[in-house]
Amino acid sequence: IRLQVLDKNDSPPTFRDLPLVFSVSEDLGAGQHVATLKATDPDTIGTLSYALISGDDDKFTLESDTGILKLRDSLDRELKDIYKLTVRVTDGVQYTETTVTIQVTDTNDNPPIFEEPAYSFDIPENAPRGYQVGIISATDPDLGANSMLSYTVISDWANDVFSLNPQTGVFTLTARLDYEEVQHYILVVQAQDNGHPSLSTTLTVYCNVLDLNDNAPIFDPMSYSNDIYENVTIATPVVVVSATDIDSGDNGRIEYSITAGDDNDDFEITPSGTIKTRQMLDRETKATYNLVVTARDCAEEVQKRLSSTVQVTVTLKDVNDVAPTFITANETSVIENIPLNTVVMAIKATDRDEGRNGYIEYLLTSEPTIPFTLGTVDGLLRVSGRLDREIRSSYNLMVTARDRGDPPKSTQTNISVKILDENDNSPVFDPKQYSASIAENASIGAMVLQVSATDIDDGANGRVRFSISGGDDNRDFSISEDSGVVRVAKNLNFERKSRYVLTVRAEDCASDVGSGETRFDTAELTITITDINDNPPTFLDSPYLAYVMENVIPPNGGLRYHS
């Protein structure tokens, strides 16, 4: 038995060679072949038919029986460079749709287009070489090399004055301009693409030279100087400056101003260039002015005005208007007994004047008997006589500092000189001898008497302390170091010692403060011990024995005792 299976239209057709992407040049004409679409159907029933569904913008046609895609109308890549066509293949029952991508390729069909119909550049006449005059710019809607542009100047005039960058379109100045020689330059430039064949466009460029205020005022001479006295009156003329400007009109008219060196506005300048004093001057505050005077033209545009400067040196001459001023201390000290001609201090004064007006002499105007001299030139205060603090402990000196101006000015000050003590005096007892008596039964600590000594020195040199330096080996007495009070230190005994002769010492305290060798004085103190009835009678030999013969009368009316 032989069975034949009959086909049934149950499978849709399918496109071959997916994805379907084709390139079409924009210069392809209408009716030209673009591509042939192919499809297969596993069924044997039905005939394949192709159709263009959407996306063609009426630019394409698709033959239904052959699948041939053709141009209906010419393309323009600059308007649209890609198309997405939806196409369908059907077998009469089943169908399949897919997208066909048409990429439009470029051809050099557009010349360059300048952004401006003409260019006009204004250039200052003082523009330097290398100055960027302006930029020309063109565009080309083509792609790749077709849109790559280069710029050239095709006119022959002024090629040595301007340079055009062929890539950027930047005009650069290569020579000096002068409005008085040439006011306008007219150039013809070309923009050309790199296509084959290449396309180009030309354009006119106008370069206008602008007349500027290009001449600055010039001073003659190039510097000025003058000396004036510091006490001149206000509005005194000092210097007259002068500048010229070869420009014409307002560009050549000059205004003067002081632009530096006069922070306190001590000067002013007139429209004619005369510098005058505006305030009272003081050489001691500022002796020299370095004024900067600016001459500026009166061009209409402020930012374009030109100027030049000149230095004017004004030196103030001194007048004797300042008195000397003392800068040293007004007190000092010196030790007594210092050698003659020893410098006590250097007295110093200053005078801000100069020359003879600032030269200072020193004078001592105190009482004539003072033991000091003062150097007229150096201001050194020296000892000229013996100093004894115990006679006079301080001096007030009147010192005058006087300059040599005409007339001179002077200043006085009081200098206090304090005389410091030296240990040149010993303590002195008054009186030199003391005597006292005290009962032998005086209690310990009982006061015997008080001695006294004085020292006319000062401080530790004159402070006295007392001690017993002799005559009391048993230390039966003590003395107060500060007050000189002598007291009983141990029990006394008339029968042991009835009289003391003590040596009392009074010394100063110079050694405590390192002021030198200690000085001292001595006094004699006689102390008598008075007796009290504190002992009963005592037989010298006891017992006593006597031998008497009877009936015998002792001779000489008595007996002799024998021990």
CSV table of C-alpha atoms in Angstrom, one decimal, residues 132-501:
chain,number,residue,atom,x,y,z
A,132,GLN,CA,43.9,88.1,16.6
A,133,VAL,CA,41.9,90.2,14.1
A,134,GLY,CA,38.8,87.9,13.9
A,135,ILE,CA,37.5,84.5,12.9
A,136,ILE,CA,35.7,83.5,9.8
A,137,SER,CA,33.6,80.4,9.9
A,138,ALA,CA,31.8,78.2,7.4
A,139,THR,CA,29.9,74.9,7.7
A,140,ASP,CA,29.4,72.0,5.3
A,141,PRO,CA,26.4,69.6,6.0
A,142,ASP,CA,28.2,66.7,4.2
A,143,LEU,CA,30.1,64.1,6.1
A,144,GLY,CA,33.7,63.1,6.5
A,145,ALA,CA,36.2,64.5,4.0
A,146,ASN,CA,33.3,66.1,2.2
A,147,SER,CA,32.8,68.4,5.2
A,148,MET,CA,36.4,69.1,6.1
A,149,LEU,CA,37.1,72.7,5.2
A,150,SER,CA,40.1,74.8,4.6
A,151,TYR,CA,40.3,78.6,4.3
A,152,THR,CA,42.5,80.7,2.0
A,153,VAL,CA,42.9,84.3,1.0
A,154,ILE,CA,42.6,84.4,-2.8
A,155,SER,CA,43.1,88.2,-3.2
A,156,ASP,CA,46.7,89.4,-3.6
A,157,TRP,CA,46.5,92.6,-1.6
A,158,ALA,CA,47.7,92.8,2.0
A,159,ASN,CA,48.9,89.2,2.2
A,160,ASP,CA,51.9,90.5,4.1
A,161,VAL,CA,49.7,92.3,6.6
A,162,PHE,CA,47.4,89.5,7.6
A,163,SER,CA,47.7,85.8,8.0
A,164,LEU,CA,44.7,83.4,7.8
A,165,ASN,CA,44.9,80.0,9.5
A,166,PRO,CA,43.6,77.5,7.0
A,167,GLN,CA,42.1,75.2,9.6
A,168,THR,CA,40.7,77.6,12.2
A,169,GLY,CA,39.8,80.6,10.0
A,170,VAL,CA,41.6,82.9,12.4
A,171,PHE,CA,42.9,86.1,11.0
A,172,THR,CA,46.2,87.2,12.6
A,173,LEU,CA,48.0,90.6,12.2
A,174,THR,CA,51.5,90.1,10.9
A,175,ALA,CA,52.6,93.7,10.3
A,176,ARG,CA,52.3,97.1,12.0
A,177,LEU,CA,49.2,99.2,11.2
A,178,ASP,CA,49.0,102.9,10.9
A,179,TYR,CA,45.7,104.6,10.4
A,180,GLU,CA,47.3,107.6,8.8
A,181,GLU,CA,48.6,105.4,6.0
A,182,VAL,CA,45.8,102.8,5.3
A,183,GLN,CA,42.4,102.9,6.8
A,184,HIS,CA,40.8,99.9,5.2
A,185,TYR,CA,41.9,96.5,3.9
A,186,ILE,CA,39.5,94.4,1.6
A,187,LEU,CA,40.3,90.7,1.4
A,188,VAL,CA,38.6,87.9,-0.6
A,189,VAL,CA,38.6,84.6,1.2
A,190,GLN,CA,37.6,81.1,0.1
A,191,ALA,CA,36.2,78.1,2.1
A,192,GLN,CA,36.8,74.8,0.3
A,193,ASP,CA,35.9,71.3,1.3
A,194,ASN,CA,38.0,68.1,0.8
A,195,GLY,CA,35.5,66.2,-1.4
A,196,HIS,CA,36.1,64.8,-4.9
A,197,PRO,CA,35.4,66.9,-6.7
A,198,SER,CA,35.7,69.7,-4.0
A,199,LEU,CA,33.3,72.5,-3.6
A,200,SER,CA,34.1,76.0,-2.4
A,201,THR,CA,32.5,79.4,-1.6
A,202,THR,CA,34.1,82.9,-1.5
A,203,LEU,CA,33.5,85.8,0.8
A,204,THR,CA,34.6,89.4,1.2
A,205,VAL,CA,36.3,90.4,4.5
A,206,TYR,CA,36.7,94.1,5.5
A,207,CYS,CA,39.5,95.0,7.9
A,208,ASN,CA,39.0,98.5,9.3
A,209,VAL,CA,41.9,100.3,11.0
A,210,LEU,CA,40.8,102.3,14.0
A,211,ASP,CA,42.4,105.6,14.8
A,212,LEU,CA,43.6,105.7,18.4
A,213,ASN,CA,45.0,108.2,20.8
A,214,ASP,CA,48.4,106.7,20.4
A,215,ASN,CA,50.7,109.5,21.5
A,216,ALA,CA,51.2,109.9,25.3
A,217,PRO,CA,52.3,113.2,26.9
A,218,ILE,CA,56.0,113.7,27.2
A,219,PHE,CA,57.7,115.5,30.1
A,220,ASP,CA,60.7,117.7,29.5
A,221,PRO,CA,62.9,117.5,31.5
A,222,MET,CA,62.4,113.9,32.7
A,223,SER,CA,62.7,114.7,36.4
A,224,TYR,CA,62.4,117.8,38.7
A,225,SER,CA,63.7,118.7,42.1
A,226,ASN,CA,63.7,121.7,44.4
A,227,ASP,CA,64.7,122.6,48.0
A,228,ILE,CA,62.4,124.7,50.2
A,229,TYR,CA,62.3,125.6,53.9
A,230,GLU,CA,60.0,123.6,56.1
A,231,ASN,CA,58.3,126.7,57.4
A,232,VAL,CA,57.1,128.1,54.1
A,233,THR,CA,53.5,129.4,54.0
A,234,ILE,CA,50.6,127.5,52.5
A,235,ALA,CA,50.2,128.0,48.7
A,236,THR,CA,53.9,128.6,48.2
A,237,PRO,CA,54.9,127.5,44.6
A,238,VAL,CA,57.5,124.7,44.7
A,239,VAL,CA,58.0,123.4,41.1
A,240,VAL,CA,56.5,123.9,37.7
A,241,VAL,CA,56.3,120.8,35.6
A,242,SER,CA,55.6,120.8,31.8
A,243,ALA,CA,54.5,118.0,29.4
A,244,THR,CA,53.5,118.1,25.7
A,245,ASP,CA,51.3,115.8,23.6
A,246,ILE,CA,51.6,115.8,19.8
A,247,ASP,CA,48.0,114.5,19.4
A,248,SER,CA,45.4,117.1,18.4
A,249,GLY,CA,42.2,118.3,20.1
A,250,ASP,CA,41.3,116.7,23.4
A,251,ASN,CA,43.8,113.9,22.7
A,252,GLY,CA,46.5,116.6,23.0
A,253,ARG,CA,45.1,118.6,25.9
A,254,ILE,CA,46.8,117.7,29.2
A,255,GLU,CA,45.6,117.4,32.8
A,256,TYR,CA,48.1,117.2,35.7
A,257,SER,CA,47.7,115.3,38.9
A,258,ILE,CA,49.9,114.1,41.8
A,259,THR,CA,49.3,110.3,41.9
A,260,ALA,CA,51.9,109.1,44.4
A,261,GLY,CA,54.3,110.2,47.1
A,262,ASP,CA,51.9,112.6,48.9
A,263,ASP,CA,49.9,110.4,51.3
A,264,ASN,CA,49.0,113.4,53.5
A,265,ASP,CA,47.9,115.7,50.7
A,266,ASP,CA,50.6,118.2,51.6
A,267,PHE,CA,50.8,119.5,48.0
A,268,GLU,CA,48.5,120.3,45.1
A,269,ILE,CA,49.1,121.0,41.4
A,270,THR,CA,47.4,123.6,39.2
A,271,PRO,CA,46.1,123.0,35.6
A,272,SER,CA,49.2,124.8,34.4
A,273,GLY,CA,51.5,122.3,36.2
A,274,THR,CA,52.5,124.4,39.2
A,275,ILE,CA,53.0,122.4,42.4
A,276,LYS,CA,52.1,124.4,45.6
A,277,THR,CA,52.1,123.6,49.3
A,278,ARG,CA,48.7,122.8,50.6
A,279,GLN,CA,49.5,122.4,54.3
A,280,MET,CA,52.2,123.5,56.7
A,281,LEU,CA,55.2,121.2,56.3
A,282,ASP,CA,57.5,119.6,59.0
A,283,ARG,CA,60.9,118.3,58.0
A,284,GLU,CA,61.1,116.3,61.3
A,285,THR,CA,58.0,114.4,60.2
A,286,LYS,CA,59.1,114.0,56.6
A,287,ALA,CA,62.2,115.4,55.1
A,288,THR,CA,61.9,114.4,51.4
A,289,TYR,CA,59.0,114.0,49.1
A,290,ASN,CA,59.2,111.9,46.0
A,291,LEU,CA,56.1,113.0,44.2
A,292,VAL,CA,54.9,111.2,41.1
A,293,VAL,CA,53.2,113.6,38.8
A,294,THR,CA,51.0,112.2,36.0
A,295,ALA,CA,50.2,114.0,32.8
A,296,ARG,CA,47.1,112.6,31.1
A,297,ASP,CA,45.5,113.6,27.9
A,298,CYS,CA,41.7,114.4,27.7
A,299,ALA,CA,40.6,111.8,25.1
A,300,GLU,CA,36.9,111.3,24.9
A,301,GLU,CA,37.0,107.7,26.1
A,302,VAL,CA,38.5,107.6,29.6
A,303,GLN,CA,39.8,104.0,29.2
A,304,LYS,CA,41.7,105.1,26.1
A,305,ARG,CA,43.4,108.1,27.6
A,306,LEU,CA,47.2,108.1,27.6
A,307,SER,CA,49.5,109.3,30.3
A,308,SER,CA,53.1,109.6,31.4
A,309,THR,CA,54.7,110.3,34.8
A,310,VAL,CA,57.6,112.2,36.1
A,311,GLN,CA,59.2,112.2,39.6
A,312,VAL,CA,59.4,115.5,41.5
A,313,THR,CA,61.8,115.5,44.5
A,314,VAL,CA,61.0,118.1,47.1
A,315,THR,CA,63.6,118.4,49.9
A,316,LEU,CA,62.7,120.4,53.0
A,317,LYS,CA,65.5,122.5,54.5
A,318,ASP,CA,65.6,122.6,58.2
A,319,VAL,CA,64.7,125.5,60.5
A,320,ASN,CA,65.3,125.4,64.2
A,321,ASP,CA,61.8,124.7,65.3
A,322,VAL,CA,62.4,121.7,67.7
A,323,ALA,CA,63.9,121.9,71.1
A,324,PRO,CA,66.2,119.1,72.4
A,325,THR,CA,64.5,116.2,74.2
A,326,PHE,CA,66.1,114.2,77.0
A,327,ILE,CA,66.0,110.5,76.5
A,328,THR,CA,67.9,109.3,79.6
A,329,ALA,CA,66.6,108.6,83.1
A,330,ASN,CA,66.4,111.5,85.5
A,331,GLU,CA,67.8,109.7,88.4
A,332,THR,CA,70.9,107.6,89.2
A,333,SER,CA,73.0,106.5,92.2
A,334,VAL,CA,76.6,106.5,93.1
A,335,ILE,CA,78.5,105.1,96.1
A,336,GLU,CA,80.2,107.5,98.5
A,337,ASN,CA,84.0,107.9,98.5
A,338,ILE,CA,84.1,107.1,94.8
A,339,PRO,CA,87.4,108.4,93.1
A,340,LEU,CA,87.4,111.8,91.5
A,341,ASN,CA,86.5,112.0,87.8
A,342,THR,CA,84.5,108.8,87.9
A,343,VAL,CA,81.6,108.8,85.3
A,344,VAL,CA,78.3,108.8,87.2
A,345,MET,CA,76.0,108.6,84.1
A,346,ALA,CA,75.8,109.7,80.5
A,347,ILE,CA,73.1,112.3,80.0
A,348,LYS,CA,71.7,112.1,76.5
A,349,ALA,CA,69.3,114.4,74.6
A,350,THR,CA,68.2,114.3,71.0
A,351,ASP,CA,67.2,117.1,68.6
A,352,ARG,CA,65.3,116.2,65.4
A,353,ASP,CA,66.6,119.2,63.7
A,354,GLU,CA,69.7,118.8,61.5
A,355,GLY,CA,73.1,120.5,61.3
A,356,ARG,CA,73.8,123.2,63.9
A,357,ASN,CA,70.1,123.2,64.7
A,358,GLY,CA,70.4,119.6,66.0
A,359,TYR,CA,73.9,119.9,67.6
A,360,ILE,CA,73.5,119.8,71.4
A,361,GLU,CA,75.6,121.2,74.2
A,362,TYR,CA,75.0,120.3,77.9
A,363,LEU,CA,75.2,122.7,80.8
A,364,LEU,CA,75.0,122.2,84.6
A,365,THR,CA,73.1,125.0,86.1
A,366,SER,CA,72.8,123.9,89.7
A,367,GLU,CA,74.5,125.4,92.8
A,368,PRO,CA,78.2,126.0,92.1
A,369,THR,CA,79.5,124.0,95.1
A,370,ILE,CA,78.2,120.6,94.0
A,371,PRO,CA,80.8,117.9,93.6
A,372,PHE,CA,79.9,117.1,90.0
A,373,THR,CA,80.9,118.3,86.5
A,374,LEU,CA,79.1,117.8,83.2
A,375,GLY,CA,80.8,117.3,79.8
A,376,THR,CA,79.6,120.0,77.4
A,377,VAL,CA,79.8,117.8,74.3
A,378,ASP,CA,79.5,114.2,75.6
A,379,GLY,CA,77.0,114.8,78.4
A,380,LEU,CA,79.1,112.7,80.9
A,381,LEU,CA,78.4,113.5,84.5
A,382,ARG,CA,81.5,113.0,86.6
A,383,VAL,CA,82.5,113.3,90.2
A,384,SER,CA,84.6,116.4,91.0
A,385,GLY,CA,84.6,116.4,94.8
A,386,ARG,CA,84.4,114.1,97.7
A,387,LEU,CA,81.1,112.4,98.3
A,388,ASP,CA,80.1,111.6,101.9
A,389,ARG,CA,76.7,110.1,102.4
A,390,GLU,CA,76.8,110.9,106.1
A,391,ILE,CA,77.1,114.6,105.2
A,392,ARG,CA,74.7,114.6,102.2
A,393,SER,CA,72.8,111.7,100.9
A,394,SER,CA,71.4,113.1,97.6
A,395,TYR,CA,71.8,115.9,95.0
A,396,ASN,CA,69.3,117.5,92.6
A,397,LEU,CA,71.1,118.7,89.5
A,398,MET,CA,69.6,121.1,87.0
A,399,VAL,CA,70.8,120.1,83.5
A,400,THR,CA,70.2,122.2,80.3
A,401,ALA,CA,70.4,120.8,76.8
A,402,ARG,CA,70.8,123.6,74.2
A,403,ASP,CA,71.2,123.5,70.5
A,404,ARG,CA,73.3,125.8,68.3
A,405,GLY,CA,70.4,127.2,66.3
A,406,ASP,CA,69.8,130.9,65.7
A,407,PRO,CA,68.2,131.6,68.0
A,408,PRO,CA,69.0,128.5,70.1
A,409,LYS,CA,66.4,126.3,71.8
A,410,SER,CA,66.9,124.6,75.1
A,411,THR,CA,65.3,122.1,77.5
A,412,GLN,CA,66.0,121.6,81.2
A,413,THR,CA,65.6,118.5,83.4
A,414,ASN,CA,66.3,117.6,87.0
A,415,ILE,CA,68.7,114.8,87.6
A,416,SER,CA,68.5,113.2,91.1
A,417,VAL,CA,71.8,111.6,92.3
A,418,LYS,CA,71.4,109.4,95.3
A,419,ILE,CA,74.6,108.7,97.3
A,420,LEU,CA,74.9,105.1,98.3
A,421,ASP,CA,76.5,104.1,101.7
A,422,GLU,CA,79.9,102.6,102.1
A,423,ASN,CA,81.0,101.0,105.4
A,424,ASP,CA,83.4,103.8,106.3
A,425,ASN,CA,82.3,104.5,109.9
A,426,SER,CA,82.7,102.2,112.9
A,427,PRO,CA,80.2,101.9,115.8
A,428,VAL,CA,81.0,104.2,118.7
A,429,PHE,CA,80.2,103.6,122.4
A,430,ASP,CA,79.1,106.5,124.4
A,431,PRO,CA,80.2,106.4,127.2
A,432,LYS,CA,83.3,104.1,126.8
A,433,GLN,CA,83.1,102.8,130.4
A,434,TYR,CA,80.2,101.5,132.3
A,435,SER,CA,79.8,100.4,136.0
A,436,ALA,CA,77.0,98.6,137.8
A,437,SER,CA,76.5,96.6,141.0
A,438,ILE,CA,74.2,93.8,141.7
A,439,ALA,CA,73.4,91.6,144.7
A,440,GLU,CA,75.0,88.2,144.7
A,441,ASN,CA,71.5,86.6,145.0
A,442,ALA,CA,70.2,88.2,141.8
A,443,SER,CA,68.0,85.8,139.9
A,444,ILE,CA,69.1,84.5,136.4
A,445,GLY,CA,67.9,87.0,133.7
A,446,ALA,CA,68.0,90.0,136.0
A,447,MET,CA,69.0,93.1,134.1
A,448,VAL,CA,72.3,94.6,135.1
A,449,LEU,CA,72.5,97.6,132.8
A,450,GLN,CA,72.2,98.6,129.1
A,451,VAL,CA,75.1,99.7,127.0
A,452,SER,CA,74.7,101.9,123.9
A,453,ALA,CA,76.7,102.4,120.6
A,454,THR,CA,75.8,104.2,117.3
A,455,ASP,CA,77.0,103.9,113.7
A,456,ILE,CA,76.3,106.7,111.3
A,457,ASP,CA,76.5,104.4,108.2
A,458,ASP,CA,73.3,103.3,106.5
A,459,GLY,CA,71.5,100.0,106.4
A,460,ALA,CA,73.4,96.9,107.4
A,461,ASN,CA,76.6,99.1,107.5
A,462,GLY,CA,75.0,101.1,110.4
A,463,ARG,CA,73.1,98.3,112.2
A,464,VAL,CA,75.0,97.5,115.5
A,465,ARG,CA,75.1,94.2,117.3
A,466,PHE,CA,76.6,93.6,120.8
A,467,SER,CA,78.7,90.8,122.3
A,468,ILE,CA,80.8,90.2,125.4
A,469,SER,CA,84.3,89.7,124.1
A,470,GLY,CA,86.3,89.4,127.4
A,471,GLY,CA,86.3,89.3,131.2
A,472,ASP,CA,83.6,86.6,131.6
A,473,ASP,CA,85.3,83.3,131.1
A,474,ASN,CA,82.6,81.6,133.2
A,475,ARG,CA,79.8,83.3,131.1
A,476,ASP,CA,78.1,84.5,134.2
A,477,PHE,CA,76.5,87.3,132.2
A,478,SER,CA,74.8,87.7,128.7
A,479,ILE,CA,74.1,90.6,126.5
A,480,SER,CA,71.3,91.2,124.0
A,481,GLU,CA,72.7,91.4,120.5
A,482,ASP,CA,70.3,94.0,119.4
A,483,SER,CA,69.5,96.1,122.5
A,484,GLY,CA,72.8,95.9,124.5
A,485,VAL,CA,71.0,94.9,127.7
A,486,VAL,CA,73.3,93.0,130.1
A,487,ARG,CA,71.7,90.3,132.2
A,488,VAL,CA,72.6,87.7,134.8
A,489,ALA,CA,73.2,84.4,133.1
A,490,LYS,CA,74.2,82.2,136.1
A,491,ASN,CA,74.0,82.3,139.9
A,492,LEU,CA,76.5,84.7,141.4
A,493,ASN,CA,78.5,84.3,144.6
A,494,PHE,CA,80.2,87.3,146.3
A,495,GLU,CA,82.4,84.9,148.2
A,496,ARG,CA,83.6,83.3,144.9
A,497,LYS,CA,84.0,86.6,142.8
A,498,SER,CA,83.0,90.0,143.9
A,499,ARG,CA,84.0,92.1,140.9
A,500,TYR,CA,83.9,91.6,137.1
A,501,VAL,CA,85.6,93.8,134.4
